[in-house]
PDB file of C-alpha atoms in Angstrom:
ATOM      1  CA  MET A   1       0.000   0.000   0.000  1.00 54.00           C
ATOM      2  CA  ASN A   2       1.168   3.508  -0.712  1.00 53.00           C
ATOM      3  CA  GLY A   3      -0.110   7.034  -0.309  1.00 59.00           C
ATOM      4  CA  GLY A   4      -1.008   7.319  -3.964  1.00 60.00           C
ATOM      5  CA  PRO A   5       1.309   8.634  -6.660  1.00 64.00           C
ATOM      6  CA  SER A   6       4.803   9.500  -5.459  1.00 72.00           C
ATOM      7  CA  GLY A   7       5.751  13.041  -4.588  1.00 85.00           C
ATOM      8  CA  PHE A   8       3.656  15.820  -3.122  1.00 91.00           C
ATOM      9  CA  ASN A   9       1.149  16.243  -5.936  1.00 84.00           C
ATOM     10  CA  ASN A  10      -2.057  17.790  -4.524  1.00 83.00           C
ATOM     11  CA  ALA A  11      -0.426  17.961  -1.063  1.00 91.00           C
ATOM     12  CA  PRO A  12       1.238  21.402  -0.749  1.00 92.00           C
ATOM     13  CA  VAL A  13       0.531  21.780   2.973  1.00 94.00           C
ATOM     14  CA  THR A  14       2.134  18.432   3.771  1.00 95.00           C
ATOM     15  CA  ARG A  15       5.114  19.361   1.628  1.00 95.00           C
ATOM     16  CA  ALA A  16       5.613  22.665   3.485  1.00 94.00           C
ATOM     17  CA  PHE A  17       5.204  20.962   6.866  1.00 96.00           C
ATOM     18  CA  VAL A  18       7.729  18.224   6.039  1.00 96.00           C
ATOM     19  CA  ILE A  19      10.260  20.810   4.860  1.00 95.00           C
ATOM     20  CA  ALA A  20       9.751  22.862   8.036  1.00 95.00           C
ATOM     21  CA  CYS A  21      10.250  19.809  10.277  1.00 96.00           C
ATOM     22  CA  ALA A  22      13.432  18.838   8.447  1.00 96.00           C
ATOM     23  CA  LEU A  23      14.873  22.367   8.602  1.00 95.00           C
ATOM     24  CA  PHE A  24      14.102  22.850  12.304  1.00 94.00           C
ATOM     25  CA  THR A  25      15.579  19.470  13.217  1.00 94.00           C
ATOM     26  CA  VAL A  26      18.727  19.973  11.143  1.00 94.00           C
ATOM     27  CA  PHE A  27      19.188  23.473  12.604  1.00 92.00           C
ATOM     28  CA  PHE A  28      19.124  22.224  16.195  1.00 90.00           C
ATOM     29  CA  GLY A  29      21.145  19.131  15.296  1.00 89.00           C
ATOM     30  CA  ILE A  30      23.983  21.151  13.744  1.00 87.00           C
ATOM     31  CA  GLN A  31      24.166  23.286  16.857  1.00 83.00           C
ATOM     32  CA  GLY A  32      24.124  20.203  19.103  1.00 79.00           C
ATOM     33  CA  ARG A  33      21.030  21.425  20.919  1.00 79.00           C
ATOM     34  CA  PHE A  34      18.867  18.317  20.718  1.00 78.00           C
ATOM     35  CA  ASN A  35      18.994  18.119  24.520  1.00 77.00           C
ATOM     36  CA  LYS A  36      17.328  21.530  24.755  1.00 79.00           C
ATOM     37  CA  LEU A  37      14.256  20.365  22.850  1.00 85.00           C
ATOM     38  CA  GLY A  38      11.146  19.026  24.526  1.00 87.00           C
ATOM     39  CA  LEU A  39       8.679  20.186  27.158  1.00 89.00           C
ATOM     40  CA  SER A  40       8.979  20.048  30.942  1.00 90.00           C
ATOM     41  CA  TYR A  41       7.115  21.479  33.903  1.00 90.00           C
ATOM     42  CA  GLN A  42       9.865  24.023  34.613  1.00 88.00           C
ATOM     43  CA  ASP A  43       9.948  25.227  31.007  1.00 86.00           C
ATOM     44  CA  ILE A  44       6.229  25.992  30.903  1.00 86.00           C
ATOM     45  CA  PHE A  45       5.208  26.981  34.421  1.00 87.00           C
ATOM     46  CA  GLN A  46       8.409  28.267  36.030  1.00 85.00           C
ATOM     47  CA  ASN A  47      10.751  29.596  33.343  1.00 83.00           C
ATOM     48  CA  PHE A  48       7.932  30.468  30.892  1.00 81.00           C
ATOM     49  CA  ARG A  49       9.881  29.294  27.857  1.00 79.00           C
ATOM     50  CA  LEU A  50       6.835  29.332  25.648  1.00 77.00           C
ATOM     51  CA  TRP A  51       8.990  29.329  22.516  1.00 79.00           C
ATOM     52  CA  ARG A  52       9.508  25.636  23.160  1.00 79.00           C
ATOM     53  CA  LEU A  53       5.842  25.040  22.421  1.00 80.00           C
ATOM     54  CA  ILE A  54       6.370  26.327  18.885  1.00 86.00           C
ATOM     55  CA  VAL A  55       9.681  24.547  18.322  1.00 89.00           C
ATOM     56  CA  SER A  56       8.308  21.296  19.734  1.00 87.00           C
ATOM     57  CA  GLY A  57       5.673  21.296  17.017  1.00 89.00           C
ATOM     58  CA  PHE A  58       8.304  20.921  14.288  1.00 94.00           C
ATOM     59  CA  ALA A  59      11.756  19.799  15.479  1.00 94.00           C
ATOM     60  CA  PHE A  60      12.378  16.147  16.326  1.00 95.00           C
ATOM     61  CA  SER A  61      14.710  15.254  19.184  1.00 90.00           C
ATOM     62  CA  SER A  62      16.946  12.849  17.247  1.00 89.00           C
ATOM     63  CA  ALA A  63      17.822  11.685  13.757  1.00 90.00           C
ATOM     64  CA  PRO A  64      15.969   8.320  14.058  1.00 92.00           C
ATOM     65  CA  GLU A  65      12.806  10.115  15.163  1.00 94.00           C
ATOM     66  CA  LEU A  66      13.203  12.468  12.199  1.00 95.00           C
ATOM     67  CA  MET A  67      13.486   9.534   9.788  1.00 95.00           C
ATOM     68  CA  PHE A  68      10.378   7.711  11.001  1.00 96.00           C
ATOM     69  CA  GLY A  69       8.446  10.936  11.566  1.00 97.00           C
ATOM     70  CA  LEU A  70       9.008  12.282   8.064  1.00 97.00           C
ATOM     71  CA  TYR A  71       8.155   8.891   6.574  1.00 96.00           C
ATOM     72  CA  LEU A  72       4.790   8.895   8.347  1.00 97.00           C
ATOM     73  CA  LEU A  73       4.082  12.531   7.509  1.00 97.00           C
ATOM     74  CA  TYR A  74       4.873  11.785   3.890  1.00 96.00           C
ATOM     75  CA  TYR A  75       2.538   8.799   3.826  1.00 95.00           C
ATOM     76  CA  PHE A  76      -0.311  10.630   5.553  1.00 96.00           C
ATOM     77  CA  ARG A  77      -0.368  13.167   2.711  1.00 94.00           C
ATOM     78  CA  VAL A  78      -3.123  10.877   1.407  1.00 92.00           C
ATOM     79  CA  PHE A  79      -5.530  12.625   3.807  1.00 93.00           C
ATOM     80  CA  GLU A  80      -4.754  16.032   2.339  1.00 92.00           C
ATOM     81  CA  ARG A  81      -5.530  14.608  -1.086  1.00 88.00           C
ATOM     82  CA  GLN A  82      -8.742  13.137   0.246  1.00 86.00           C
ATOM     83  CA  ILE A  83     -10.260  16.117   2.084  1.00 89.00           C
ATOM     84  CA  GLY A  84      -8.410  18.970   0.392  1.00 88.00           C
ATOM     85  CA  SER A  85      -5.647  21.284   1.580  1.00 90.00           C
ATOM     86  CA  ASN A  86      -8.009  23.787   3.228  1.00 91.00           C
ATOM     87  CA  LYS A  87      -9.615  21.220   5.520  1.00 93.00           C
ATOM     88  CA  TYR A  88      -6.351  19.388   6.102  1.00 95.00           C
ATOM     89  CA  SER A  89      -4.810  22.635   7.395  1.00 95.00           C
ATOM     90  CA  VAL A  90      -7.585  22.758   9.994  1.00 95.00           C
ATOM     91  CA  PHE A  91      -6.831  19.141  10.931  1.00 97.00           C
ATOM     92  CA  ILE A  92      -3.148  19.998  11.434  1.00 96.00           C
ATOM     93  CA  LEU A  93      -3.933  23.017  13.611  1.00 95.00           C
ATOM     94  CA  PHE A  94      -6.566  21.144  15.629  1.00 96.00           C
ATOM     95  CA  SER A  95      -4.468  18.030  16.279  1.00 96.00           C
ATOM     96  CA  ILE A  96      -1.312  19.938  17.264  1.00 95.00           C
ATOM     97  CA  THR A  97      -3.179  22.416  19.484  1.00 95.00           C
ATOM     98  CA  VAL A  98      -5.302  19.830  21.276  1.00 96.00           C
ATOM     99  CA  SER A  99      -2.400  17.426  21.805  1.00 96.00           C
ATOM    100  CA  PHE A 100      -0.287  20.258  23.248  1.00 94.00           C
ATOM    101  CA  LEU A 101      -3.122  21.148  25.616  1.00 95.00           C
ATOM    102  CA  PHE A 102      -3.228  17.553  26.835  1.00 96.00           C
ATOM    103  CA  GLU A 103       0.550  17.521  27.290  1.00 94.00           C
ATOM    104  CA  VAL A 104       0.584  20.797  29.225  1.00 92.00           C
ATOM    105  CA  LEU A 105      -2.335  19.636  31.366  1.00 95.00           C
ATOM    106  CA  THR A 106      -0.521  16.405  32.184  1.00 94.00           C
ATOM    107  CA  LEU A 107       2.635  18.290  33.155  1.00 93.00           C
ATOM    108  CA  ALA A 108       0.576  20.615  35.356  1.00 93.00           C
ATOM    109  CA  LEU A 109      -1.100  17.699  37.132  1.00 94.00           C
ATOM    110  CA  LEU A 110       2.023  15.626  37.701  1.00 90.00           C
ATOM    111  CA  LYS A 111       4.387  18.519  38.552  1.00 90.00           C
ATOM    112  CA  ASP A 112       7.299  16.157  38.090  1.00 89.00           C
ATOM    113  CA  PRO A 113      10.523  18.186  37.583  1.00 85.00           C
ATOM    114  CA  ALA A 114      12.284  15.135  36.134  1.00 86.00           C
ATOM    115  CA  MET A 115       9.652  14.555  33.457  1.00 90.00           C
ATOM    116  CA  LYS A 116      10.526  15.926  30.028  1.00 91.00           C
ATOM    117  CA  LEU A 117       8.489  15.161  26.919  1.00 93.00           C
ATOM    118  CA  THR A 118      10.104  14.602  23.550  1.00 93.00           C
ATOM    119  CA  SER A 119       9.886  17.125  20.747  1.00 94.00           C
ATOM    120  CA  GLY A 120       8.301  16.782  17.315  1.00 94.00           C
ATOM    121  CA  PRO A 121       4.877  16.846  15.623  1.00 96.00           C
ATOM    122  CA  TYR A 122       3.687  13.781  17.511  1.00 97.00           C
ATOM    123  CA  GLY A 123       0.220  15.280  17.831  1.00 96.00           C
ATOM    124  CA  LEU A 124      -0.301  15.452  14.081  1.00 97.00           C
ATOM    125  CA  ILE A 125       1.326  12.100  13.327  1.00 98.00           C
ATOM    126  CA  PHE A 126      -0.589  10.047  15.857  1.00 98.00           C
ATOM    127  CA  ALA A 127      -3.845  11.925  15.311  1.00 97.00           C
ATOM    128  CA  SER A 128      -3.547  10.768  11.698  1.00 97.00           C
ATOM    129  CA  PHE A 129      -3.576   7.149  12.833  1.00 98.00           C
ATOM    130  CA  VAL A 130      -7.261   7.528  13.785  1.00 97.00           C
ATOM    131  CA  PRO A 131      -8.522   8.147  10.219  1.00 95.00           C
ATOM    132  CA  PHE A 132      -5.856   5.730   8.989  1.00 95.00           C
ATOM    133  CA  TYR A 133      -7.408   2.965  11.102  1.00 95.00           C
ATOM    134  CA  PHE A 134     -11.031   3.722  10.213  1.00 93.00           C
ATOM    135  CA  ASP A 135     -10.911   5.092   6.671  1.00 89.00           C
ATOM    136  CA  ILE A 136      -8.014   3.438   4.827  1.00 88.00           C
ATOM    137  CA  PRO A 137      -8.993  -0.076   3.713  1.00 83.00           C
ATOM    138  CA  VAL A 138      -6.696  -3.087   3.678  1.00 84.00           C
ATOM    139  CA  SER A 139      -5.849  -4.060   0.120  1.00 80.00           C
ATOM    140  CA  THR A 140      -3.351  -6.890   0.700  1.00 86.00           C
ATOM    141  CA  ARG A 141      -3.013  -9.567   3.351  1.00 90.00           C
ATOM    142  CA  PHE A 142      -0.135 -11.999   3.760  1.00 91.00           C
ATOM    143  CA  ARG A 143       1.544 -14.245   6.316  1.00 92.00           C
ATOM    144  CA  VAL A 144       5.129 -14.366   7.520  1.00 91.00           C
ATOM    145  CA  PHE A 145       6.087 -17.439   9.565  1.00 90.00           C
ATOM    146  CA  GLY A 146       2.421 -18.008  10.292  1.00 90.00           C
ATOM    147  CA  VAL A 147       1.794 -14.447  11.494  1.00 91.00           C
ATOM    148  CA  HIS A 148      -0.870 -12.497   9.616  1.00 92.00           C
ATOM    149  CA  PHE A 149       0.070  -9.074   8.219  1.00 93.00           C
ATOM    150  CA  SER A 150      -1.505  -6.558   5.884  1.00 92.00           C
ATOM    151  CA  ASP A 151      -0.189  -3.714   3.777  1.00 89.00           C
ATOM    152  CA  LYS A 152      -1.130  -1.393   6.658  1.00 94.00           C
ATOM    153  CA  SER A 153       1.138  -3.240   9.085  1.00 95.00           C
ATOM    154  CA  PHE A 154       4.256  -1.390   7.950  1.00 94.00           C
ATOM    155  CA  ILE A 155       2.682   1.968   8.816  1.00 96.00           C
ATOM    156  CA  TYR A 156       1.679   0.669  12.244  1.00 97.00           C
ATOM    157  CA  LEU A 157       5.197  -0.663  12.832  1.00 96.00           C
ATOM    158  CA  ALA A 158       6.728   2.693  11.892  1.00 96.00           C
ATOM    159  CA  GLY A 159       4.321   4.409  14.272  1.00 97.00           C
ATOM    160  CA  LEU A 160       5.163   1.954  17.058  1.00 96.00           C
ATOM    161  CA  GLN A 161       8.868   2.563  16.540  1.00 95.00           C
ATOM    162  CA  LEU A 162       8.321   6.318  16.778  1.00 96.00           C
ATOM    163  CA  LEU A 163       6.068   5.922  19.818  1.00 95.00           C
ATOM    164  CA  ILE A 164       8.691   4.016  21.823  1.00 93.00           C
ATOM    165  CA  SER A 165      11.725   5.794  20.367  1.00 90.00           C
ATOM    166  CA  SER A 166      12.310   7.735  23.598  1.00 86.00           C
ATOM    167  CA  LEU A 167      10.352   5.415  25.897  1.00 81.00           C
ATOM    168  CA  ASN A 168       8.331   7.429  28.426  1.00 82.00           C
ATOM    169  CA  ARG A 169       9.343  10.766  26.837  1.00 91.00           C
ATOM    170  CA  SER A 170       7.627   9.918  23.548  1.00 94.00           C
ATOM    171  CA  LEU A 171       4.790   7.719  24.836  1.00 94.00           C
ATOM    172  CA  LEU A 172       2.720  10.551  26.317  1.00 94.00           C
ATOM    173  CA  PRO A 173       2.889  12.875  23.261  1.00 95.00           C
ATOM    174  CA  GLY A 174       1.844   9.952  21.071  1.00 96.00           C
ATOM    175  CA  MET A 175      -1.142   9.141  23.256  1.00 96.00           C
ATOM    176  CA  CYS A 176      -2.159  12.815  23.332  1.00 96.00           C
ATOM    177  CA  GLY A 177      -2.065  12.815  19.538  1.00 97.00           C
ATOM    178  CA  ILE A 178      -4.358   9.790  19.390  1.00 97.00           C
ATOM    179  CA  LEU A 179      -6.781  11.551  21.752  1.00 97.00           C
ATOM    180  CA  ALA A 180      -6.723  14.634  19.529  1.00 96.00           C
ATOM    181  CA  GLY A 181      -7.521  12.530  16.464  1.00 96.00           C
ATOM    182  CA  SER A 182     -10.326  10.796  18.355  1.00 96.00           C
ATOM    183  CA  LEU A 183     -11.865  14.167  19.206  1.00 96.00           C
ATOM    184  CA  TYR A 184     -11.632  15.358  15.609  1.00 96.00           C
ATOM    185  CA  ARG A 185     -13.347  12.328  14.121  1.00 94.00           C
ATOM    186  CA  PRO A 186     -16.800  12.683  15.844  1.00 93.00           C
ATOM    187  CA  ASN A 187     -17.085  16.136  14.217  1.00 88.00           C
ATOM    188  CA  PHE A 188     -17.683  18.084  17.420  1.00 84.00           C
ATOM    189  CA  PHE A 189     -18.753  21.662  16.659  1.00 81.00           C
ATOM    190  CA  ARG A 190     -18.665  20.646  12.976  1.00 88.00           C
ATOM    191  CA  ILE A 191     -14.878  20.927  13.029  1.00 92.00           C
ATOM    192  CA  ARG A 192     -14.601  18.626  10.020  1.00 90.00           C
ATOM    193  CA  LYS A 193     -16.528  21.125   7.936  1.00 89.00           C
ATOM    194  CA  ALA A 194     -14.190  24.006   8.812  1.00 91.00           C
ATOM    195  CA  LYS A 195     -11.511  25.048   6.350  1.00 87.00           C
ATOM    196  CA  PHE A 196      -8.970  27.787   5.895  1.00 87.00           C
ATOM    197  CA  PRO A 197      -9.349  30.407   3.169  1.00 83.00           C
ATOM    198  CA  GLU A 198      -8.031  29.479  -0.224  1.00 80.00           C
ATOM    199  CA  PHE A 199      -5.209  32.038  -0.156  1.00 77.00           C
ATOM    200  CA  ILE A 200      -3.530  30.232   2.765  1.00 75.00           C
ATOM    201  CA  THR A 201      -3.108  26.966   0.909  1.00 70.00           C
ATOM    202  CA  SER A 202      -2.119  28.911  -2.194  1.00 75.00           C
ATOM    203  CA  PHE A 203       0.618  30.480  -0.090  1.00 77.00           C
ATOM    204  CA  PHE A 204       1.927  27.026   0.853  1.00 72.00           C
ATOM    205  CA  SER A 205       1.876  26.032  -2.801  1.00 70.00           C
ATOM    206  CA  ARG A 206       4.101  28.973  -3.698  1.00 71.00           C
ATOM    207  CA  LEU A 207       6.262  28.727  -0.582  1.00 64.00           C
ATOM    208  CA  SER A 208       7.435  25.134  -0.866  1.00 53.00           C
ATOM    209  CA  LEU A 209       9.438  23.567  -3.631  1.00 50.00           C
ATOM    210  CA  PRO A 210       7.560  22.428  -6.736  1.00 49.00           C
ATOM    211  CA  SER A 211       6.518  18.792  -6.623  1.00 43.00           C
ATOM    212  CA  MET A 212       7.434  16.226  -9.170  1.00 44.00           C
ATOM    213  CA  GLY A 213       4.479  15.511 -11.377  1.00 45.00           C
ATOM    214  CA  ASN A 214       3.538  15.068 -14.954  1.00 44.00           C
ATOM    215  CA  PRO A 215       5.491  17.489 -17.161  1.00 44.00           C
ATOM    216  CA  PRO A 216       3.450  20.259 -18.742  1.00 43.00           C
ATOM    217  CA  ALA A 217       2.151  19.558 -22.153  1.00 40.00           C
ATOM    218  CA  ALA A 218       4.261  20.958 -24.936  1.00 41.00           C
ATOM    219  CA  PRO A 219       2.655  23.764 -26.930  1.00 41.00           C
ATOM    220  CA  SER A 220       0.952  22.601 -30.073  1.00 38.00           C
ATOM    221  CA  ARG A 221       2.801  23.171 -33.296  1.00 40.00           C
ATOM    222  CA  ASN A 222       1.651  23.578 -36.856  1.00 40.00           C
ATOM    223  CA  VAL A 223       2.538  20.177 -38.256  1.00 37.00           C
ATOM    224  CA  LEU A 224       2.538  21.633 -41.738  1.00 35.00           C
ATOM    225  CA  GLY A 225       5.689  23.612 -40.910  1.00 41.00           C
ATOM    226  CA  SER A 226       6.196  26.660 -43.151  1.00 42.00           C
ATOM    227  CA  ILE A 227       2.804  26.440 -44.826  1.00 42.00           C
ATOM    228  CA  PRO A 228       0.836  29.638 -44.121  1.00 47.00           C
ATOM    229  CA  SER A 229      -1.882  29.385 -41.535  1.00 44.00           C
ATOM    230  CA  HIS A 230      -4.684  29.822 -44.085  1.00 46.00           C
ATOM    231  CA  ALA A 231      -3.306  26.964 -46.176  1.00 43.00           C
ATOM    232  CA  GLY A 232      -2.833  24.915 -43.057  1.00 44.00           C
ATOM    233  CA  ARG A 233      -6.451  25.383 -42.068  1.00 46.00           C
ATOM    234  CA  GLN A 234      -7.476  24.451 -45.616  1.00 47.00           C
ATOM    235  CA  ALA A 235      -5.425  21.258 -45.437  1.00 40.00           C
ATOM    236  CA  GLU A 236      -6.934  20.422 -42.076  1.00 43.00           C
ATOM    237  CA  SER A 237     -10.398  20.906 -43.503  1.00 46.00           C
ATOM    238  CA  ASN A 238      -9.549  18.561 -46.364  1.00 48.00           C
ATOM    239  CA  TYR A 239      -8.227  15.930 -43.914  1.00 45.00           C
ATOM    240  CA  PRO A 240     -10.259  16.301 -40.741  1.00 47.00           C
ATOM    241  CA  LEU A 241      -8.814  14.750 -37.618  1.00 47.00           C
ATOM    242  CA  PRO A 242     -10.806  11.920 -36.065  1.00 47.00           C
ATOM    243  CA  VAL A 243     -12.864  12.852 -33.052  1.00 43.00           C
ATOM    244  CA  PRO A 244     -11.276  11.156 -30.012  1.00 47.00           C
ATOM    245  CA  SER A 245     -13.413   8.795 -28.042  1.00 50.00           C
ATOM    246  CA  THR A 246     -13.670   8.832 -24.261  1.00 62.00           C
ATOM    247  CA  ILE A 247     -10.165   9.217 -22.860  1.00 77.00           C
ATOM    248  CA  GLU A 248      -9.208   6.393 -20.547  1.00 85.00           C
ATOM    249  CA  PRO A 249      -8.265   7.777 -17.106  1.00 87.00           C
ATOM    250  CA  PRO A 250      -4.546   7.569 -16.259  1.00 88.00           C
ATOM    251  CA  GLU A 251      -3.584   4.712 -13.983  1.00 84.00           C
ATOM    252  CA  ASP A 252      -1.884   7.021 -11.489  1.00 81.00           C
ATOM    253  CA  SER A 253      -5.094   9.049 -11.089  1.00 84.00           C
ATOM    254  CA  ILE A 254      -7.086   5.877 -10.445  1.00 86.00           C
ATOM    255  CA  ALA A 255      -4.430   4.722  -7.961  1.00 80.00           C
ATOM    256  CA  MET A 256      -4.634   8.042  -6.126  1.00 80.00           C
ATOM    257  CA  LEU A 257      -8.402   7.744  -5.648  1.00 81.00           C
ATOM    258  CA  VAL A 258      -8.135   4.082  -4.657  1.00 80.00           C
ATOM    259  CA  SER A 259      -5.509   5.011  -2.040  1.00 73.00           C
ATOM    260  CA  MET A 260      -8.071   7.404  -0.574  1.00 77.00           C
ATOM    261  CA  GLY A 261     -10.379   4.450   0.046  1.00 73.00           C
ATOM    262  CA  PHE A 262     -12.669   4.632  -2.987  1.00 80.00           C
ATOM    263  CA  ASP A 263     -13.662   1.647  -5.071  1.00 81.00           C
ATOM    264  CA  ARG A 264     -11.583   1.267  -8.229  1.00 85.00           C
ATOM    265  CA  ASN A 265     -14.548   1.062 -10.575  1.00 87.00           C
ATOM    266  CA  SER A 266     -16.200   4.078  -8.951  1.00 87.00           C
ATOM    267  CA  ALA A 267     -12.926   5.993  -9.166  1.00 85.00           C
ATOM    268  CA  ARG A 268     -12.629   5.249 -12.878  1.00 87.00           C
ATOM    269  CA  GLN A 269     -16.218   6.289 -13.584  1.00 89.00           C
ATOM    270  CA  ALA A 270     -15.760   9.511 -11.624  1.00 87.00           C
ATOM    271  CA  LEU A 271     -12.607  10.345 -13.587  1.00 87.00           C
ATOM    272  CA  VAL A 272     -14.416   9.719 -16.864  1.00 89.00           C
ATOM    273  CA  GLN A 273     -17.279  11.941 -15.743  1.00 88.00           C
ATOM    274  CA  ALA A 274     -14.837  14.652 -14.603  1.00 86.00           C
ATOM    275  CA  ARG A 275     -12.759  14.365 -17.785  1.00 85.00           C
ATOM    276  CA  ASN A 276      -9.734  13.174 -15.783  1.00 86.00           C
ATOM    277  CA  ASP A 277      -9.799  16.144 -13.398  1.00 83.00           C
ATOM    278  CA  ILE A 278      -8.647  14.535 -10.142  1.00 80.00           C
ATOM    279  CA  ASN A 279     -10.133  17.246  -7.894  1.00 74.00           C
ATOM    280  CA  ALA A 280     -13.505  17.171  -9.618  1.00 80.00           C
ATOM    281  CA  ALA A 281     -13.526  13.368  -9.480  1.00 82.00           C
ATOM    282  CA  THR A 282     -12.798  13.466  -5.754  1.00 80.00           C
ATOM    283  CA  ASN A 283     -15.712  15.830  -5.193  1.00 74.00           C
ATOM    284  CA  ILE A 284     -17.996  13.538  -7.212  1.00 83.00           C
ATOM    285  CA  LEU A 285     -17.016  10.527  -5.096  1.00 81.00           C
ATOM    286  CA  LEU A 286     -17.330  12.430  -1.802  1.00 75.00           C
ATOM    287  CA  GLU A 287     -20.770  13.772  -2.718  1.00 72.00           C
ATOM    288  CA  ALA A 288     -21.871  10.232  -3.574  1.00 74.00           C
ATOM    289  CA  GLN A 289     -20.996   8.987  -0.087  1.00 66.00           C
ATOM    290  CA  PRO A 290     -23.716   8.934   2.592  1.00 58.00           C
ATOM    291  CA  PRO A 291     -23.545  11.873   5.016  1.00 50.00           C
ATOM    292  CA  LEU A 292     -21.761  11.434   8.335  1.00 46.00           C
ATOM    293  CA  THR A 293     -24.002  10.899  11.343  1.00 43.00           C
TER     294      THR A 293
END
């Protein structure tokens, strides 16, 4: 199983977030300040180092955590493709904010000066496991030495590795992220309908590096070369081009919709109806689904 076509096509917010996490982590790693990352009771309630709340949302505490964290963020770009960048931005803000509130509340209740939570976007990553569990179907099952696995098992294993990477320092942020995702899913206060204005996601599209996708179509040329345009049009009228039949949807577009959880046949029909416009096809499939209760 994959997150659809490779690269960050139709996922500009994820692309910007991944780049930000990598830059923050590398910056602190070069300076040898990994040990200064993370949240503790003294940082929040005694020394008032609130800047750590912002940094902890992006910078990982070690290189292994960065590797597994970016892999999961990259895979979960499928949700941005599914619900759109505007709504996915709300999901990012909600999951990070709510998970931080749970972390700060836990630190306030325990008041343990020796307790220090790990740094990184654990709230977003583990909140994403909630829709991953409920909304992403299993497409392949297999057995290894008699143990049953599925194509989703590798994502769960990567999440487990990240969850226990720093033992008790990373366990609590991961659990707070799962709680945040569980609160987002029931659609309290219609949070799943909220979305940022279009100009915000357009800003992310311009801010981050261009994604690798299909190359732009080359401009059409006059195949008759140096023949004047009037003569060219006359030749074209004498030899009319055949009218193309229904264009078969590209396989990568079908794979993208299937990775979002839609049926393959329905995805193909939606692409045909939308004339291979992936966004329009997604809207067709989402409108065909029964409303959430």
